[in-house]
CSV table of C-alpha atoms and ligand atoms in Angstrom, one decimal:
chain,number,residue,atom,x,y,z
C,1,MET,CA,6.4,5.0,46.7
C,2,LYS,CA,9.9,4.8,45.4
C,3,VAL,CA,10.7,5.6,41.8
C,4,THR,CA,12.4,2.2,41.5
C,5,ASP,CA,9.2,0.5,42.7
C,6,HIS,CA,7.2,2.4,40.1
C,7,ILE,CA,9.7,1.1,37.5
C,8,ASP,CA,9.7,-2.5,38.8
C,9,LYS,CA,5.9,-2.6,38.9
C,10,ALA,CA,5.3,-0.9,35.5
C,11,LYS,CA,3.2,-3.0,33.2
C,12,LYS,CA,3.5,-0.4,30.4
C,13,SER,CA,5.9,2.4,29.6
C,14,LEU,CA,5.6,5.3,32.0
C,15,PHE,CA,6.4,9.0,31.8
C,16,SER,CA,7.5,11.6,34.3
C,17,PHE,CA,8.3,15.3,34.0
C,18,GLU,CA,9.8,18.1,35.9
C,19,ILE,CA,8.4,21.4,36.9
C,20,LEU,CA,10.1,24.5,38.2
C,21,PRO,CA,8.9,26.3,41.3
C,22,PRO,CA,7.2,29.6,40.4
C,23,LEU,CA,9.2,32.7,40.5
C,24,ARG,CA,9.3,34.5,43.8
C,25,GLY,CA,6.1,36.6,44.0
C,26,HIS,CA,4.1,34.2,41.9
C,27,ASP,CA,1.3,31.9,43.1
C,28,ILE,CA,1.5,28.1,43.4
C,29,LYS,CA,-1.8,28.0,41.5
C,30,ASN,CA,0.3,28.6,38.3
C,31,ILE,CA,1.8,25.2,38.9
C,32,PHE,CA,-1.5,23.5,39.3
C,33,SER,CA,-2.9,24.9,36.1
C,34,THR,CA,0.0,23.2,34.4
C,35,LEU,CA,-0.3,19.9,36.2
C,36,ASP,CA,-4.1,19.5,36.1
C,37,PRO,CA,-4.3,18.7,32.4
C,38,LEU,CA,-1.5,16.2,32.6
C,39,MET,CA,-3.2,14.2,35.4
C,40,GLU,CA,-5.4,12.4,32.9
C,41,PHE,CA,-2.3,10.5,31.8
C,42,ASN,CA,-1.5,9.3,35.4
C,43,PRO,CA,2.2,10.3,35.7
C,44,PRO,CA,3.6,8.0,38.5
C,45,PHE,CA,5.9,10.8,39.8
C,46,ILE,CA,6.8,14.4,39.2
C,47,ASP,CA,10.2,16.1,39.8
C,48,VAL,CA,10.5,19.5,41.2
C,49,THR,CA,13.7,21.3,40.5
C,50,TYR,CA,15.8,23.2,43.0
C,51,HIS,CA,17.3,26.7,42.3
C,52,ARG,CA,20.0,28.0,44.4
C,53,GLU,CA,20.2,31.6,45.4
C,54,GLU,CA,21.6,34.1,42.9
C,55,PHE,CA,24.0,37.0,43.7
C,56,PHE,CA,23.9,40.5,42.3
C,57,TYR,CA,25.5,43.8,43.2
C,58,VAL,CA,23.8,47.2,44.1
C,59,GLU,CA,25.5,50.5,44.3
C,60,LYS,CA,25.4,52.1,47.8
C,61,GLU,CA,25.1,55.8,48.4
C,62,ASN,CA,28.9,56.0,49.0
C,63,GLY,CA,29.5,54.5,45.6
C,64,LEU,CA,30.7,51.2,46.9
C,65,LEU,CA,29.0,48.0,45.6
C,66,GLN,CA,27.1,45.7,48.0
C,67,ARG,CA,26.7,42.0,47.2
C,68,LYS,CA,23.1,40.8,47.7
C,69,SER,CA,21.5,37.5,47.2
C,70,VAL,CA,18.0,36.3,46.2
C,71,SER,CA,16.4,32.9,45.8
C,72,ARG,CA,14.3,33.5,42.7
C,73,ARG,CA,12.5,30.2,42.8
C,74,PRO,CA,12.0,29.1,46.4
C,75,GLY,CA,9.5,26.4,47.5
C,76,THR,CA,10.7,23.1,46.2
C,77,ILE,CA,9.9,21.0,49.3
C,78,GLY,CA,6.5,22.8,49.8
C,79,ILE,CA,5.5,22.2,46.2
C,80,CYS,CA,6.4,18.5,46.5
C,81,ALA,CA,4.3,18.2,49.7
C,82,GLU,CA,1.3,19.9,47.9
C,83,ILE,CA,1.6,17.7,44.8
C,84,MET,CA,1.5,14.6,47.0
C,85,ASN,CA,-1.4,16.0,49.0
C,86,LYS,CA,-3.5,17.3,46.0
C,87,TYR,CA,-2.9,14.6,43.5
C,88,GLY,CA,-1.7,11.6,45.6
C,89,ILE,CA,1.3,11.3,43.2
C,90,ASP,CA,4.9,10.9,44.3
C,91,ALA,CA,6.9,14.1,44.1
C,92,VAL,CA,10.7,14.0,43.6
C,93,PRO,CA,12.5,17.0,45.0
C,94,HIS,CA,15.8,17.8,43.5
C,95,LEU,CA,18.5,18.3,46.2
C,96,ILE,CA,21.7,20.0,45.3
C,97,CYS,CA,25.1,20.6,46.9
C,98,GLY,CA,25.4,24.3,45.9
C,99,GLY,CA,24.4,26.7,48.7
C,100,PHE,CA,23.9,24.0,51.3
C,101,ASN,CA,26.2,22.8,54.1
C,102,LYS,CA,25.8,19.4,55.5
C,103,LYS,CA,23.6,20.5,58.4
C,104,MET,CA,21.2,22.3,56.1
C,105,THR,CA,21.0,19.2,53.9
C,106,GLU,CA,20.3,17.0,57.0
C,107,ASN,CA,17.5,19.5,58.0
C,108,ALA,CA,16.0,19.3,54.4
C,109,LEU,CA,16.1,15.5,54.5
C,110,ILE,CA,14.3,15.5,57.9
C,111,ASP,CA,11.6,17.8,56.4
C,112,LEU,CA,11.2,15.4,53.5
C,113,ASN,CA,11.0,12.4,55.8
C,114,PHE,CA,8.4,14.0,57.9
C,115,LEU,CA,6.3,14.9,54.8
C,116,GLY,CA,6.5,11.2,53.7
C,117,ILE,CA,8.5,12.0,50.6
C,118,ASP,CA,10.5,8.8,49.5
C,119,ASN,CA,12.6,10.0,46.7
C,120,VAL,CA,15.3,12.6,46.0
C,121,LEU,CA,17.2,13.5,42.9
C,122,VAL,CA,20.7,14.3,44.1
C,123,LEU,CA,22.8,16.8,42.1
C,124,ARG,CA,25.8,18.9,42.5
C,125,GLY,CA,24.2,22.0,41.0
C,126,ASP,CA,25.8,24.4,38.5
C,127,PRO,CA,28.3,27.2,39.3
C,128,ILE,CA,26.6,30.4,40.3
C,129,LYS,CA,26.2,32.7,37.3
C,130,SER,CA,28.9,35.2,38.3
C,131,GLU,CA,31.5,32.4,38.8
C,132,ASN,CA,33.0,30.1,36.2
C,133,LYS,CA,33.6,27.3,38.6
C,134,PHE,CA,31.5,25.4,41.1
C,135,PHE,CA,32.3,26.4,44.7
C,136,SER,CA,30.7,24.5,47.6
C,137,LYS,CA,29.5,26.2,50.7
C,138,LYS,CA,31.8,25.9,53.8
C,139,ASP,CA,31.2,22.4,55.1
C,140,GLY,CA,29.1,21.6,52.1
C,141,HIS,CA,29.6,19.0,49.4
C,142,LYS,CA,31.9,19.4,46.4
C,143,TYR,CA,30.4,16.7,44.3
C,144,ALA,CA,27.1,14.9,44.1
C,145,VAL,CA,28.7,11.6,45.2
C,146,GLU,CA,29.3,13.1,48.7
C,147,LEU,CA,25.6,14.1,48.9
C,148,VAL,CA,24.6,10.6,47.9
C,149,GLU,CA,26.8,9.4,50.7
C,150,GLN,CA,25.1,11.7,53.2
C,151,VAL,CA,21.6,10.6,52.1
C,152,GLN,CA,22.7,6.9,52.4
C,153,ASN,CA,24.2,7.5,55.9
C,154,LEU,CA,20.8,8.9,57.0
C,155,ASN,CA,19.2,5.8,55.4
C,156,LYS,CA,21.4,3.8,57.8
C,157,GLY,CA,20.3,5.9,60.7
C,158,LYS,CA,23.6,7.9,60.8
C,159,TYR,CA,23.1,11.6,61.6
C,160,LEU,CA,25.9,14.1,61.3
C,161,ASN,CA,26.0,14.2,65.2
C,162,LYS,CA,25.9,10.8,66.8
C,163,THR,CA,24.1,12.1,69.9
C,164,PHE,CA,20.8,12.3,67.9
C,165,GLU,CA,20.9,8.6,67.0
C,166,LYS,CA,18.1,7.0,69.1
C,167,LYS,CA,16.6,3.6,69.1
C,168,ASN,CA,13.2,5.0,68.0
C,169,SER,CA,14.6,7.6,65.5
C,170,PRO,CA,12.4,7.9,62.4
C,171,LEU,CA,13.3,5.5,59.6
C,172,PHE,CA,14.9,7.0,56.5
C,173,ASP,CA,14.7,5.1,53.3
C,174,PHE,CA,15.2,7.5,50.4
C,175,CYS,CA,15.3,6.2,46.9
C,176,ILE,CA,18.1,8.2,45.3
C,177,GLY,CA,18.3,9.4,41.7
C,178,ILE,CA,21.4,10.9,40.1
C,179,ALA,CA,22.2,12.7,36.8
C,180,GLY,CA,24.0,11.0,33.9
C,181,TYR,CA,25.2,12.5,30.7
C,182,PRO,CA,24.9,10.6,27.4
C,183,GLU,CA,27.2,13.3,25.7
C,184,LYS,CA,29.3,13.7,28.9
C,185,HIS,CA,29.1,16.4,31.5
C,186,LEU,CA,30.4,19.8,30.2
C,187,GLU,CA,33.3,19.9,32.7
C,188,ALA,CA,34.4,16.3,32.3
C,189,PRO,CA,37.7,15.9,30.4
C,190,ASN,CA,36.3,12.9,28.5
C,191,MET,CA,33.5,10.3,28.6
C,192,GLU,CA,35.6,7.7,30.4
C,193,SER,CA,36.3,10.1,33.3
C,194,ASP,CA,32.6,11.0,33.5
C,195,LEU,CA,31.6,7.4,33.6
C,196,PHE,CA,34.1,6.6,36.2
C,197,PHE,CA,32.6,9.3,38.5
C,198,LEU,CA,29.1,8.2,37.6
C,199,LYS,CA,29.9,4.7,38.8
C,200,LYS,CA,31.2,6.2,42.1
C,201,LYS,CA,27.7,7.7,42.6
C,202,VAL,CA,26.2,4.3,42.0
C,203,GLU,CA,28.6,2.6,44.3
C,204,ALA,CA,27.8,5.2,47.0
C,205,GLY,CA,24.2,4.0,46.8
C,206,ALA,CA,22.3,5.7,44.0
C,207,ASN,CA,19.2,3.8,42.8
C,208,TYR,CA,18.5,5.2,39.4
C,209,ILE,CA,19.9,7.6,36.8
C,210,VAL,CA,18.1,10.4,34.9
C,211,THR,CA,19.9,11.5,31.8
C,212,GLN,CA,20.6,15.0,30.6
C,213,MET,CA,18.5,15.8,27.5
C,214,PHE,CA,19.6,14.4,24.1
C,215,PHE,CA,18.2,14.8,20.7
C,216,ASP,CA,19.6,11.8,19.0
C,217,ASN,CA,18.5,8.4,20.6
C,218,LYS,CA,21.8,6.8,19.4
C,219,LYS,CA,23.5,8.8,22.1
C,220,TYR,CA,21.3,7.3,24.8
C,221,PHE,CA,21.6,3.7,23.5
C,222,THR,CA,25.4,4.0,23.3
C,223,PHE,CA,25.5,5.6,26.8
C,224,VAL,CA,23.4,2.7,28.3
C,225,LYS,CA,25.7,0.2,26.6
C,226,LYS,CA,28.8,1.9,28.1
C,227,CYS,CA,27.2,2.1,31.5
C,228,ARG,CA,26.3,-1.6,31.4
C,229,SER,CA,29.8,-2.6,30.3
C,230,GLU,CA,31.2,-0.6,33.3
C,231,GLY,CA,28.9,-2.6,35.6
C,232,ILE,CA,26.3,0.1,36.2
C,233,ILE,CA,23.1,-1.9,36.2
C,234,ILE,CA,20.6,0.5,37.8
C,235,PRO,CA,17.7,1.9,35.7
C,236,ILE,CA,18.7,4.8,33.3
C,237,ILE,CA,15.7,7.0,32.5
C,238,PRO,CA,16.1,9.0,29.3
C,239,GLY,CA,15.5,12.8,29.5
C,240,ILE,CA,13.8,14.4,26.6
C,241,LYS,CA,13.3,18.1,25.9
C,242,PRO,CA,11.2,19.4,23.0
C,243,ILE,CA,12.9,22.3,21.4
C,244,SER,CA,10.5,25.3,21.5
C,245,SER,CA,12.4,28.2,19.9
C,246,LYS,CA,15.1,28.9,17.4
C,247,ILE,CA,17.4,30.5,20.0
C,248,GLN,CA,17.6,27.0,21.7
C,249,LEU,CA,19.7,25.7,18.8
C,250,ASN,CA,22.6,27.7,20.3
C,251,SER,CA,21.6,28.0,23.9
C,252,LEU,CA,21.0,24.3,24.7
C,253,PRO,CA,24.3,23.1,23.3
C,254,SER,CA,26.3,25.8,25.1
C,255,ARG,CA,24.5,25.4,28.4
C,256,PHE,CA,24.3,21.6,28.5
C,257,TYR,CA,27.1,20.3,26.2
C,258,LEU,CA,25.0,18.4,23.7
C,259,ASN,CA,24.6,18.0,19.9
C,260,ILE,CA,21.5,18.8,17.9
C,261,PRO,CA,21.2,16.6,14.8
C,262,ASN,CA,21.5,18.5,11.5
C,263,GLU,CA,18.1,17.3,10.3
C,264,LEU,CA,16.4,19.0,13.2
C,265,VAL,CA,18.6,22.1,12.9
C,266,LYS,CA,17.7,22.5,9.2
C,267,GLU,CA,13.9,22.0,9.8
C,268,ILE,CA,14.0,24.7,12.5
C,269,GLU,CA,16.2,27.1,10.5
C,270,LYS,CA,13.8,27.1,7.6
C,271,ALA,CA,10.6,27.3,9.7
C,272,LYS,CA,8.8,30.6,9.1
C,273,ASP,CA,7.2,31.3,12.5
C,274,LYS,CA,7.4,30.5,16.2
C,275,LYS,CA,4.3,28.2,16.1
C,276,LEU,CA,5.9,26.0,13.4
C,277,ILE,CA,9.1,25.7,15.4
C,278,PHE,CA,7.1,24.8,18.5
C,279,ASN,CA,5.4,22.0,16.5
C,280,ILE,CA,8.6,20.8,15.0
C,281,GLY,CA,10.1,20.4,18.5
C,282,ILE,CA,7.0,18.4,19.6
C,283,GLU,CA,7.1,16.1,16.6
C,284,TRP,CA,10.8,15.4,17.1
C,285,ALA,CA,10.2,14.6,20.7
C,286,ILE,CA,7.3,12.3,19.8
C,287,GLN,CA,9.5,10.4,17.3
C,288,GLN,CA,12.3,10.1,19.9
C,289,SER,CA,9.8,8.9,22.6
C,290,LYS,CA,8.2,6.3,20.2
C,291,GLU,CA,11.6,4.8,19.4
C,292,LEU,CA,12.6,4.7,23.1
C,293,LYS,CA,9.3,3.2,24.2
C,294,ASN,CA,9.6,0.5,21.4
C,295,SER,CA,13.1,-0.3,22.6
C,296,GLY,CA,11.7,-1.3,26.0
C,297,VAL,CA,12.5,1.9,28.0
C,298,LYS,CA,10.3,1.8,31.1
C,299,VAL,CA,10.1,5.5,31.9
C,300,ILE,CA,10.7,8.6,29.8
C,301,HIS,CA,11.4,11.9,31.6
C,302,TYR,CA,10.4,15.2,30.0
C,303,TYR,CA,12.1,18.5,30.7
C,304,THR,CA,9.7,21.4,30.7
C,305,MET,CA,12.1,24.2,31.5
C,306,ASP,CA,9.2,26.2,32.7
C,307,LYS,CA,7.2,25.7,29.4
C,308,PRO,CA,5.1,22.6,29.9
C,309,GLU,CA,2.5,23.2,27.2
C,310,ASN,CA,4.3,21.0,24.7
C,311,ILE,CA,4.6,18.1,27.1
C,312,TYR,CA,0.8,17.6,27.1
C,313,LYS,CA,0.8,17.2,23.3
C,314,ILE,CA,3.7,14.7,23.4
C,315,VAL,CA,2.3,12.7,26.2
C,316,GLN,CA,-1.1,12.6,24.5
C,317,ALA,CA,0.5,11.1,21.4
C,318,ILE,CA,2.5,8.5,23.2
C,319,TYR,CA,0.6,7.4,26.4
F,1,LIG,P1,28.6,15.5,39.7
F,1,LIG,O1,28.1,14.1,39.7
F,1,LIG,O2,29.2,16.0,41.0
F,1,LIG,O3,29.6,15.8,38.6
F,1,LIG,C1,30.0,17.1,38.2
F,1,LIG,C2,31.3,17.0,37.4
F,1,LIG,O4,32.4,16.6,38.3
F,1,LIG,C3,31.3,16.0,36.3
F,1,LIG,O5,32.1,16.5,35.2
F,1,LIG,C4,32.0,14.7,36.9
F,1,LIG,O6,32.6,13.9,35.9
F,1,LIG,C5,33.0,15.4,37.8
F,1,LIG,N1,33.2,14.6,39.1
F,1,LIG,C6,32.3,14.0,39.8
F,1,LIG,N2,32.9,13.5,41.0
F,1,LIG,C7,34.2,13.9,40.9
F,1,LIG,C8,35.3,13.7,41.8
F,1,LIG,N3,35.2,13.0,43.0
F,1,LIG,N4,36.5,14.2,41.4
F,1,LIG,C9,36.6,14.9,40.3
F,1,LIG,N5,35.6,15.1,39.4
F,1,LIG,C10,34.4,14.6,39.7
F,1,LIG,N6,20.8,21.7,38.7
F,1,LIG,C11,20.2,22.5,39.6
F,1,LIG,O7,20.8,23.5,40.1
F,1,LIG,N7,18.9,22.2,40.1
F,1,LIG,C12,18.2,21.2,39.5
F,1,LIG,O8,17.1,20.9,40.0
F,1,LIG,C13,18.8,20.3,38.6
F,1,LIG,N8,18.2,19.3,38.0
F,1,LIG,C14,18.8,18.4,37.1
F,1,LIG,C15,18.2,17.3,36.7
F,1,LIG,C16,18.8,16.4,35.8
F,1,LIG,C17,18.2,15.1,35.4
F,1,LIG,C18,20.1,16.8,35.3
F,1,LIG,C19,20.8,15.9,34.3
F,1,LIG,C20,20.8,17.9,35.7
F,1,LIG,C21,20.1,18.8,36.7
F,1,LIG,N9,20.8,19.9,37.1
F,1,LIG,C22,20.1,20.7,38.1
F,1,LIG,C23,22.1,20.3,36.6
F,1,LIG,C24,23.3,19.7,37.4
F,1,LIG,O9,23.3,20.3,38.7
F,1,LIG,C25,24.5,20.1,36.7
F,1,LIG,O10,24.6,19.4,35.5
F,1,LIG,C26,25.8,20.1,37.4
F,1,LIG,O11,26.8,20.8,36.7
F,1,LIG,C27,26.4,18.6,37.7
F,1,LIG,O12,25.6,17.9,38.5
F,1,LIG,P2,25.9,16.4,38.9
F,1,LIG,O13,25.0,16.0,39.9
F,1,LIG,O14,26.0,15.6,37.6
F,1,LIG,O15,27.4,16.5,39.4
């Protein structure tokens, strides 16, 4: 079922969350031990992130450096299929521009279609770690809007190569999610510019938005207001991340271009041990979630960043 159908049919506030594929060499069972306890709260859908390959250099015997690559977290599509199979819950694979050319993207979409996956969260992806700018693959997409267009083309039965368009071709009808940034995307020169390009993704056929994490609900409410005044009327799902360590006070703002309210910073700064910080993060996320839920938000999306233990406690308090 499509994410937008879940939203339309929701009689009460829902929650979703994302999981990361296990690191290469680790077992899929690790994912299920995380998911099993959350099943009692009936999440309508679960996102699975996508991680592009990383590059590193090794010194050869002749002293020259050789560039190598590794996909540290492969398996997004397989995990989605197994989530649907094991739990009967919709899985939403993240699909990125980075590292894909259009043919690879089309192949991935065909796989998803064959597996009965109805949803994709379409993203550009970040620059690779050794580069300070995003570079697309040859014949790949530079911006998420182009990827939205490709998915929508397939939804209309248009393959990259017309010769494959047959009368009895499989029907594609992906529900397309995109990312939105209540405090603007880190590369955008200003909020207006970011909203301009957000609207382009909506005009290209996106069906719902999931926001970057924020720690002050006012940022979300203002963002929604701005979107609505720009004519963006699709659902905007707020993204919440419980802080779980002191180091995140610096790492999250620098990585995601966001503000952490001073009240939360002060509480974490004065906390004596890691456990206390973990609980402060949970309590803050619970308060944010309560306010969002009371304001009529239909779905709250939780970021786990590979540490889902706190999500159980938040969901238990809210749902
Ligand atoms: P875009 O919409 O393409 O925007 C990127 C930047 O370019 C913005 O500053 C925008 O204003 C600007 N822009 C857009 N179109 C144009 C244009 N035509 N001309 C000029 N400027 C333009 N990353 C992963 O690698 N894997 C994941 O699984 C993943 N999941 C995510 C889930 C969520 C909910 C969010 C919010 C982010 C996620 N990310 C993920 C991170 C995301 O890939 C990065 O934030 C990335 O830097 C931008 O992606 P985007 O889809 O917003 O890009």
